[in-house]
Phi, psi and omega in degrees: 000140174228147187226128176235140181212153173233120183241134175231148180216151176236115181250105185244127173246091189281330177216168179298336184255009184217134177223143183224136175230123178241125181231133179233132179239125172251117188222166178213123179243128182234153175241151173269111187240159178284135177293158183301324183269004178072013184281352181162191180255162176210155176273136179214157177306137185292142177267183174075027177067032179251358181241107175236099188295331183235130179215114179248128179232129180237125176231143180210159178218135183227119177268112185297123186278052179232136177131182181301125178079002180269179179303316175257089188286115178233119183259179174073201182298319180298321179296324177293331182279311186270346181267168176080016182264141174230137180245134180232154178219143175229123182235128180235131179226115190227146176300160176286169181286159175290155180230139174222153182241158178212178175212113184293349178282345181278125175258098185272007179053040178094352179259147184279065182286133182249162176284190183262158168258131179275119183294139174082004181250131180298130182275337177249130181239013179297130186254011179086004181287168180290158181292131176258100184290333183279309185258349181088145178262120180299132179233299174276144184269114179300331182288348181275358182224154181210156178262130178296162180306136181239150174281176179299335179267005179084010179285124181286148179286342180195171175285159182276164180267352180291136177287167179301319175236131181293158177288336178270163184231168175287178181299142177287165182242127178234125179224144176224125178239145182229141180226146176236126182239128179242123177256140181208167177145170179227126179063229181279352180266108183233165179205163177225134173242129185231139174239121178245130177250107181270131184062062187311312184269011176056045178279109177282321181063189180241140171283194178270165176304139182293329177209145174241026174275114187300336181275353181274135180296341178263018180309130173074005181266149180250128180243003185227157177276160180282331179204163182289171180290168178305138180230145178247127182235127180247141178215150180223132178228133180238141177235127181207000000 
């Protein structure tokens, strides 16, 4: 396996109470795989969800300028309630997983023979509809692929035209998390109360196709979400 990446980041501290970090990674992960005819090895994009060419991550932290000694100076009990808050955010935006196809009817005699790609036919047919957990949501187009002629024993007449990894990808992943931190205390006795909202916008997204075996009736269909529903997490820490 070989991995190449280009990473850029922007670390911005625009004010004393606000910090921002933006990181972008452009990468390429390849595997050395056996050719379909067994004549040797070749480099190809890595399978198994290890190649994500684009990954953007944004993190930020904001200390709310309200409370004793802050820009908006509020003393007393009210200051203890509204002061001491910090807001944080983590945003991740990543390319979809790699996809490869196969056909269990092909008997490659130990060689990784793949089916064909049909020229001029769209390989992705997802129309943006909601996920159908019962029947599956069509994503890959079965009509965009075909099996070359096979003998009665499943021996292919030739190697397939499908690449090791398709040019199209699975659904991308978008996540946004938000956190609220409240610090409080007197003297050496301090505490922190934190509220974390995981998957802030409740983006379920789409998982990957359940199977990419061309002979399976569920070929190219998605039956799972990309991530869980929005979650709320509360935590309390005391130091004394």
